[in-house]
Coordinates of C-alpha atoms in Angstrom, one line a residue:
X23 CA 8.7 -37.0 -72.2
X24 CA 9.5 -36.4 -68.4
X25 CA 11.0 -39.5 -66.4
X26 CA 9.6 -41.4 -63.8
X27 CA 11.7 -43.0 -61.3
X28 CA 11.1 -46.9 -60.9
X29 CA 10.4 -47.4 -57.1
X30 CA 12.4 -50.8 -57.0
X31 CA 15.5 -50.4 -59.8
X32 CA 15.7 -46.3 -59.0
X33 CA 16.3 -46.4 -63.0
X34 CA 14.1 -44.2 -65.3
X35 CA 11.4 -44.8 -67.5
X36 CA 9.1 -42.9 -70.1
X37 CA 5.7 -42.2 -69.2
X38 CA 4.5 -44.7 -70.8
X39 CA 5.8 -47.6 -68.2
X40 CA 3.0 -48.5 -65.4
X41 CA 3.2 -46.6 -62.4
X42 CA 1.6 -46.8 -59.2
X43 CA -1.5 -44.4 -58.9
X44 CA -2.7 -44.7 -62.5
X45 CA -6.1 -45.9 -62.9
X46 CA -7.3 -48.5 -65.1
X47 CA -10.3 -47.3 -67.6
X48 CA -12.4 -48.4 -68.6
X49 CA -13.4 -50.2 -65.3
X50 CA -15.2 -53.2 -65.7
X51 CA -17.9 -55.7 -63.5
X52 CA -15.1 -56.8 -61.3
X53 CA -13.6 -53.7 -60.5
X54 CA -14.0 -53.5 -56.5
X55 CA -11.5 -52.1 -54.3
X56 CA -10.4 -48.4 -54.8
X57 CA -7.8 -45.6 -53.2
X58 CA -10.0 -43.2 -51.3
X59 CA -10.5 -40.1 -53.2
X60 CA -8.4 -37.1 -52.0
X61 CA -11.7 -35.2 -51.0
X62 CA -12.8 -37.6 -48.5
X63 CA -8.8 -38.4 -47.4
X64 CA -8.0 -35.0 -46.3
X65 CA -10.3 -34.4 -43.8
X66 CA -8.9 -37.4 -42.1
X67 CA -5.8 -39.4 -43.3
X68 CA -5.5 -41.5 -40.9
X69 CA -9.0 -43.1 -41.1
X70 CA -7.7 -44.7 -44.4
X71 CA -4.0 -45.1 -43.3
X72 CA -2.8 -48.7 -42.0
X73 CA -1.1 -48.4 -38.9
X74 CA 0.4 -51.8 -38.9
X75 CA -0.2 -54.0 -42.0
X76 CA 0.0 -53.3 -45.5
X77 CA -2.4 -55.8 -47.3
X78 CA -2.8 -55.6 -51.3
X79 CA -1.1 -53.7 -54.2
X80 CA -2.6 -49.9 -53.5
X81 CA -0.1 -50.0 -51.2
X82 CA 2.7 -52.2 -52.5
X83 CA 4.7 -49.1 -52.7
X84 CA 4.5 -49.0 -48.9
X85 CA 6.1 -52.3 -48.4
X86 CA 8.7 -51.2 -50.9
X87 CA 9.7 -48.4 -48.9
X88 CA 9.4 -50.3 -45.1
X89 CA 11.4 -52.6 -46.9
X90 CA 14.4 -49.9 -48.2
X91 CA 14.4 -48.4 -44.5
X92 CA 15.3 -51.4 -42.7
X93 CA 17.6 -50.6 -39.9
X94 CA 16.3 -47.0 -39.7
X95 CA 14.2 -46.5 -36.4
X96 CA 13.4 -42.6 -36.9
X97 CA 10.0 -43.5 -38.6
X98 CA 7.8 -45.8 -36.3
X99 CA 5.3 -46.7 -38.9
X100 CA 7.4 -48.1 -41.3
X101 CA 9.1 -49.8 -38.4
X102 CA 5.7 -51.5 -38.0
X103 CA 5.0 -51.8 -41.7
X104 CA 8.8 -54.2 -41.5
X105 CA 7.9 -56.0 -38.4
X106 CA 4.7 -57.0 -40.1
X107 CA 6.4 -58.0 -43.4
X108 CA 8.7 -60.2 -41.9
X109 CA 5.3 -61.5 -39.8
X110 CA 3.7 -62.3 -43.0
X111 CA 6.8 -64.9 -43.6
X112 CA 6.6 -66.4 -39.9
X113 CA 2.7 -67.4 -40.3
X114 CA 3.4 -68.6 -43.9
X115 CA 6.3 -71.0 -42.8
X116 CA 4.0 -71.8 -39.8
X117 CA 1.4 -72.6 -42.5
X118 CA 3.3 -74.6 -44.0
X119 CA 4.1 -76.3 -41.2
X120 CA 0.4 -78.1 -41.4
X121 CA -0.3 -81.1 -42.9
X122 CA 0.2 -81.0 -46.6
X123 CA 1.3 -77.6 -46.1
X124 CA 4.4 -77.5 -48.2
X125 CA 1.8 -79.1 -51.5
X126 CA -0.9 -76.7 -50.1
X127 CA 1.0 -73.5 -50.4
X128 CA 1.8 -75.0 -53.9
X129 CA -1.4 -74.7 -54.8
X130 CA -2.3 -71.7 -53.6
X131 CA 0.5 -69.9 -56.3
X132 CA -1.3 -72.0 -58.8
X133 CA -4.9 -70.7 -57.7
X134 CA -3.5 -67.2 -57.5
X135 CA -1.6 -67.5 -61.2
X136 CA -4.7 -68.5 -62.6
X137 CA -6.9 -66.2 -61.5
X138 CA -4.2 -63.2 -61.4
X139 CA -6.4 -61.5 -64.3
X140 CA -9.2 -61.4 -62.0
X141 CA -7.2 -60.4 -58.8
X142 CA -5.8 -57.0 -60.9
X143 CA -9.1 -56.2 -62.3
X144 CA -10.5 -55.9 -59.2
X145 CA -8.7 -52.8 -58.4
X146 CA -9.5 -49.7 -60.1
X147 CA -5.9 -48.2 -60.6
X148 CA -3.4 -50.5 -62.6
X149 CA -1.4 -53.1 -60.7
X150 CA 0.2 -53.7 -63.8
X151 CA 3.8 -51.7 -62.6
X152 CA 4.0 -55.5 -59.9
X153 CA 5.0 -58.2 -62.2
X154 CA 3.7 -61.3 -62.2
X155 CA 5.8 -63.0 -59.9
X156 CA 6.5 -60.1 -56.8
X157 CA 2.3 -60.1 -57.7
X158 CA 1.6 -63.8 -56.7
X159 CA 4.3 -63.8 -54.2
X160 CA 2.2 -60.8 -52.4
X161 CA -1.1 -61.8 -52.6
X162 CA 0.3 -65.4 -51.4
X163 CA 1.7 -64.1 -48.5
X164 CA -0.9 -61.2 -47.7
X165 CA -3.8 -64.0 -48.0
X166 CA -2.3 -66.6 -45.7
X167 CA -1.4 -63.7 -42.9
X168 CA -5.5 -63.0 -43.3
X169 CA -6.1 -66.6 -43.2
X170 CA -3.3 -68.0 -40.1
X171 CA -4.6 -64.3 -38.2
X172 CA -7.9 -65.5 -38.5
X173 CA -7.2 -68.9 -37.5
X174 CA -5.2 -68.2 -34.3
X175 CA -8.0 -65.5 -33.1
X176 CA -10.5 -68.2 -33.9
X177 CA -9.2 -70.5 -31.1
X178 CA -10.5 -70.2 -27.2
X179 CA -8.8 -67.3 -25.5
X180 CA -5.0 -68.9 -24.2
X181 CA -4.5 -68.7 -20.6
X182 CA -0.2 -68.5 -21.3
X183 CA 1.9 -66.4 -24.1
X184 CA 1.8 -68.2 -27.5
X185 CA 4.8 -66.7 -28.8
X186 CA 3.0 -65.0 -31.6
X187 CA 3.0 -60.7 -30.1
X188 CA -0.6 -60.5 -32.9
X189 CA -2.2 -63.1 -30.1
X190 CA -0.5 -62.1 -27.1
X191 CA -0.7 -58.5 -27.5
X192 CA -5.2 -57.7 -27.5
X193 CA -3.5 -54.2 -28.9
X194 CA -1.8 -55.4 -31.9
X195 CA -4.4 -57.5 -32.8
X196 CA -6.9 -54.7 -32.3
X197 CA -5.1 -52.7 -34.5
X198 CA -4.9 -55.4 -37.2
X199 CA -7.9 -55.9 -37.2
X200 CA -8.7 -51.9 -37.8
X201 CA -6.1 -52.1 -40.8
X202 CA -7.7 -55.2 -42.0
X203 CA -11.2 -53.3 -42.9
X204 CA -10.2 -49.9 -44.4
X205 CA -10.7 -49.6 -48.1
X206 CA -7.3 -49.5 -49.8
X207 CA -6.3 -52.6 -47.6
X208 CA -8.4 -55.4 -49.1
X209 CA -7.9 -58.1 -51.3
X210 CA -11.1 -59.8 -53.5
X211 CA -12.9 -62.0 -51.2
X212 CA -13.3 -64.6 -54.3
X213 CA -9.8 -65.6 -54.1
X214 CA -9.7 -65.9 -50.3
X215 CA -12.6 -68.3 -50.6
X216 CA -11.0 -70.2 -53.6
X217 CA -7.7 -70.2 -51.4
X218 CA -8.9 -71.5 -48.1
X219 CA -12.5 -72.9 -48.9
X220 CA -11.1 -76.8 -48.9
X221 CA -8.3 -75.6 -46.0
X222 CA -10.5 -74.1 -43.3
X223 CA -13.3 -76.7 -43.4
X224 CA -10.4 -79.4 -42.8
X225 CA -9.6 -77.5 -39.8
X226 CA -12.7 -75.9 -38.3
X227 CA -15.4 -77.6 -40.1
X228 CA -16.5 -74.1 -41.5
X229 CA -15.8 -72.4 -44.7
X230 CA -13.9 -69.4 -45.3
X231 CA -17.1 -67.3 -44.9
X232 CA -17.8 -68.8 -41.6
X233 CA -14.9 -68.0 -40.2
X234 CA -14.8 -64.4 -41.4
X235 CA -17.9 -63.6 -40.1
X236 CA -17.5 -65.4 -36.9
X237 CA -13.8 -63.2 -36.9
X238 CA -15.9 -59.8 -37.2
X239 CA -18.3 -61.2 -34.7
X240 CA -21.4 -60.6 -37.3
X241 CA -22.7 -64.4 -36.6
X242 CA -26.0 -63.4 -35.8
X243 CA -26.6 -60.5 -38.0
X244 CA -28.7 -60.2 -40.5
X245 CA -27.2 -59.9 -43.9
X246 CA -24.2 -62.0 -42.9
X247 CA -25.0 -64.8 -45.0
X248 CA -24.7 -62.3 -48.3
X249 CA -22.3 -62.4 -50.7
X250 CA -19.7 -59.8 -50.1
X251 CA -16.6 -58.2 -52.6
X252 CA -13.9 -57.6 -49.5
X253 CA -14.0 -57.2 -45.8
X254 CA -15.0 -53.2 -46.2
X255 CA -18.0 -54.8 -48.3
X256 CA -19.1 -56.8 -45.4
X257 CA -19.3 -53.8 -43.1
X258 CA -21.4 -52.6 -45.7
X259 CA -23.4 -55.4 -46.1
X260 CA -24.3 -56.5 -42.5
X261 CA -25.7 -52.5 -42.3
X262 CA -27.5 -52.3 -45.2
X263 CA -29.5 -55.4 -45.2
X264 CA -31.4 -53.9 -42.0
X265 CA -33.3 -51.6 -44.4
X266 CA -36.1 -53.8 -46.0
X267 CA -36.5 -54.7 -49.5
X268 CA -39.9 -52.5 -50.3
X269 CA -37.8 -49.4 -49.4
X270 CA -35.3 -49.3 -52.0
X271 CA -38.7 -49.5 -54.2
X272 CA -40.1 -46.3 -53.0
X273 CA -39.0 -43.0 -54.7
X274 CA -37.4 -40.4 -52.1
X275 CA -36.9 -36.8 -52.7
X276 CA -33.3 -35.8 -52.0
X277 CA -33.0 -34.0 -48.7
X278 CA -30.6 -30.6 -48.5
X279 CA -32.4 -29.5 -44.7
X280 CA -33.8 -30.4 -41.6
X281 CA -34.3 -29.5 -37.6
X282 CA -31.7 -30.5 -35.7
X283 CA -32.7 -32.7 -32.8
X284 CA -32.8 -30.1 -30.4
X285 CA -35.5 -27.9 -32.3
X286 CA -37.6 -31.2 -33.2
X287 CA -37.8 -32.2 -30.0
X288 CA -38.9 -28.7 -29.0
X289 CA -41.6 -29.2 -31.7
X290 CA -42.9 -31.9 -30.2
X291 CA -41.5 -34.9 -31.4
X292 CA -40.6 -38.3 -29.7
X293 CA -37.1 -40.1 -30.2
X294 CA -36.8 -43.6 -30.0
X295 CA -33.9 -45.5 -29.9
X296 CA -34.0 -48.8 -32.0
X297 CA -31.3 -51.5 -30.3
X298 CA -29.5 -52.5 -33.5
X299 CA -26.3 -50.4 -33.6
X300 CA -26.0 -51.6 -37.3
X301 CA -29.1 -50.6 -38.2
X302 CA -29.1 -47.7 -40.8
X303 CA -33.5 -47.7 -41.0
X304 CA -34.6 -44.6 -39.7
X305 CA -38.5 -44.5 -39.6
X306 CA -41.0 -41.7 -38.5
X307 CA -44.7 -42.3 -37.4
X308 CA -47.3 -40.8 -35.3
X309 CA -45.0 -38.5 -34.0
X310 CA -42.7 -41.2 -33.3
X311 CA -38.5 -40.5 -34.6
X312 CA -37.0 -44.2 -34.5
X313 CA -33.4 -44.0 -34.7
X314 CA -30.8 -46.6 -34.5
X315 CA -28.2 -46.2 -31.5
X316 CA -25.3 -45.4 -32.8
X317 CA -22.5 -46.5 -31.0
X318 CA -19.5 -43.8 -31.0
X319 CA -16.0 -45.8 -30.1
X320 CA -12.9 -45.5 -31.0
X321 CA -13.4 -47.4 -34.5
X322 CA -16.9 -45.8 -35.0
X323 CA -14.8 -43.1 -37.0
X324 CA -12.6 -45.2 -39.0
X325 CA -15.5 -48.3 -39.9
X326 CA -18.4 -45.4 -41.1
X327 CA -15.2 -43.2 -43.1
X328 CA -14.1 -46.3 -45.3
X329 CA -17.7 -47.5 -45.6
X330 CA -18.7 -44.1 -47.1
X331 CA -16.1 -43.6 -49.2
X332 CA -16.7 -47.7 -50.9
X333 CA -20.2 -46.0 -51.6
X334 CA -19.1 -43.2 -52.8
X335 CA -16.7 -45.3 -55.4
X336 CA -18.7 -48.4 -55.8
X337 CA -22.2 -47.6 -54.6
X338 CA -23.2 -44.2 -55.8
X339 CA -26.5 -44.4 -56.3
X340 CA -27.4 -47.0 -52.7
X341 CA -25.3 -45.2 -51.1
X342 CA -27.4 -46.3 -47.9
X343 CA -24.6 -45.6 -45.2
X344 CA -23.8 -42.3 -46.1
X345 CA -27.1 -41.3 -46.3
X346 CA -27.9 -42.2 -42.8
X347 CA -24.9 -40.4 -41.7
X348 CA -26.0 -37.4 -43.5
X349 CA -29.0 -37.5 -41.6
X350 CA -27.5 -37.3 -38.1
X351 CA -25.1 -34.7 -39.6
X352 CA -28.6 -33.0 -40.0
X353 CA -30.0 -34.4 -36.6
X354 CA -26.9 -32.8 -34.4
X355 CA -26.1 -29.3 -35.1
X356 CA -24.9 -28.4 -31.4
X357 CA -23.6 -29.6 -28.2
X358 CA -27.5 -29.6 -27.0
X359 CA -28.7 -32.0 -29.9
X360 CA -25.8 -34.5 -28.4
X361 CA -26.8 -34.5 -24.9
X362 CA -30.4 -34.7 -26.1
X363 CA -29.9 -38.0 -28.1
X364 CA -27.7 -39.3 -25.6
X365 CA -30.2 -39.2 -23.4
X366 CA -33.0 -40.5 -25.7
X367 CA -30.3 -43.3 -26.5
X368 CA -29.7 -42.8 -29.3
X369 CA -26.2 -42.1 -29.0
X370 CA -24.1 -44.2 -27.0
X371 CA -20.5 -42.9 -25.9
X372 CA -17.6 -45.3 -24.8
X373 CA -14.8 -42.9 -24.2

């Protein structure tokens, strides 16, 4: 057999030893949280890349290597990948600083033991390479970062410096919470819950869910009250729960063509904008083309990438999201189908 190299001893192994990158089949219920398939990462890498934090075992490997390259400045993102590491420790001995936090923490390694089956299961390639004890240790630390980040954001907006750069910097926090939605980044949303259920309601009166939809700012959206697996889930969710019930009854022919916006609206048909930007419900009547707005930003791209490629892994056959972006693929075929649904509204531009 061919060795492998072991990413933390540098020794070598037989095939046989876990690696990173090897999936685990056959999946099961739990199984969640998945590396973006190659097809859908190439044609843009850095829609699925963190840029700051590393959050999870996908890319444990990541941390590894931030870790092995400390004192080396010639690569930027690692740079960030370390300064976030050693961010992780400050909000967990700031954690613990709370009352009971020192027991509290405690617990949370117990929670995490016991429910470690779970935790791995819910990824499709094998964690199993992270032993148990770098494996609690990282989903401790990971999970508090989500839980203090959220926390600290949750709080009015402070009129001085706190001393923490993730709160006094609207960049870096920006850009956390970009990294915190992507699809290889998540943990299970079970164990948050289970973790900081009894914590957060001490401190804000709310439960974990609260707070994380209040955090994404989907309080009064519909769908927000649904049960979710992980954050990308929830981007999902609060979309596809604008499309009513009696439609995913109806039978639909699969659609491979269509005018593009420009040529239907030649033909005679009206475009109205509908004012929920989550919205994915397109309907057609009496001449009438309803269409969401769609609002194109700088995280338009990177939200709608990692939500298509959870339904491609997870939601195959509802793969509601993608669908609708197929159809505005369909919709805008040139520069004059753009100007024409900007106009109509229902494309919105921030540059």
């Amino acid at each position: 057999m061919d060795p492998l190299l072991d990413l933390e001893s540098g020794t070598n192994h037989e095939l046989s030893k876990p690696v990173p990158g090897v999936w685990r089949v056959p999946t099961t219920d739990l199984c969640c949280i998945y590396r973006v398939p190659n097809c859908l990462r190439r044609v843009s890498p850095e829609s699925y890349t963190p840029q700051s934090v590393l959050i999870g075992p996908l890319h444990y490997s990541l941390k590894l290597q931030a870790l092995k390259s400390r004192g080396d400045i010639t690569n930027a993102r690692l740079v960030d990948y370390l300064n976030m590491e050693e961010h992780k420790k400050f909000y967990l001995a700031e954690f613990a600083k709370r009352p009971e936090g020192k027991n509290i923490i405690d617990g949370f390694k117990r929670v995490i033991k016991e429910d470690e089956a779970v935790i791995r299961a819910s990824y499709l390639e094998s964690t199993a390479w992270i032993k148990t004890p770098k494996f609690v240790e990282m989903i401790l630390h990971d999970s508090v970062f989500i839980l203090e980040f959220m926390l600290r954001r949750s709080v009015e907006a402070a009129t001085e410096k706190t001393g923490d750069p993730l709160i006094d910097e609207p960049c870096l926090a920006q850009e956390i919470n970009r990294d915190l939605i992507l699809l290889e980044n998540q943990i299970p949303f079970f164990i948050l819950e289970k973790l900081f259920d009894p914590t957060v309601s001490k401190l804000r009166e709310k439960t974990f869910h609260q707070l994380t939809i209040k955090h994404f700012e989907f309080q009064d959206e519909k769908g927000s009250d649904a049960k979710f697996r992980h954050f990308t889930d929830l981007l999902r969710r609060v979309r596809v729960e604008t499309v009513p019930d009696h439609a995913f009854e109806r039978c639909y022919e699969s659609m491979y063509q269509m005018y593009s916006a420009d040529k239907l609206d030649g033909g005679g048909i009206k475009f109205e904008a509908v004012e929920n930007p989550l919205s994915v419900l397109v309907t057609f009547e009496k001449g009438v083309l309803k269409i969401p707005k769609f609002l194109a930003d700088d995280d338009a791209e990177i939200t709608i990438r990692n939500i298509m490629a959870l339904e491609q892994c997870h939601y195959p056959f509802n793969s509601h999201v993608s669908d609708y972006i197929m159809f505005l693929d369909f919709l805008i075929d040139t520069k004059e189908d753009v100007s024409l649904l900007v106009e109509k509204g229902n494309i919105f531009i921030l540059n």
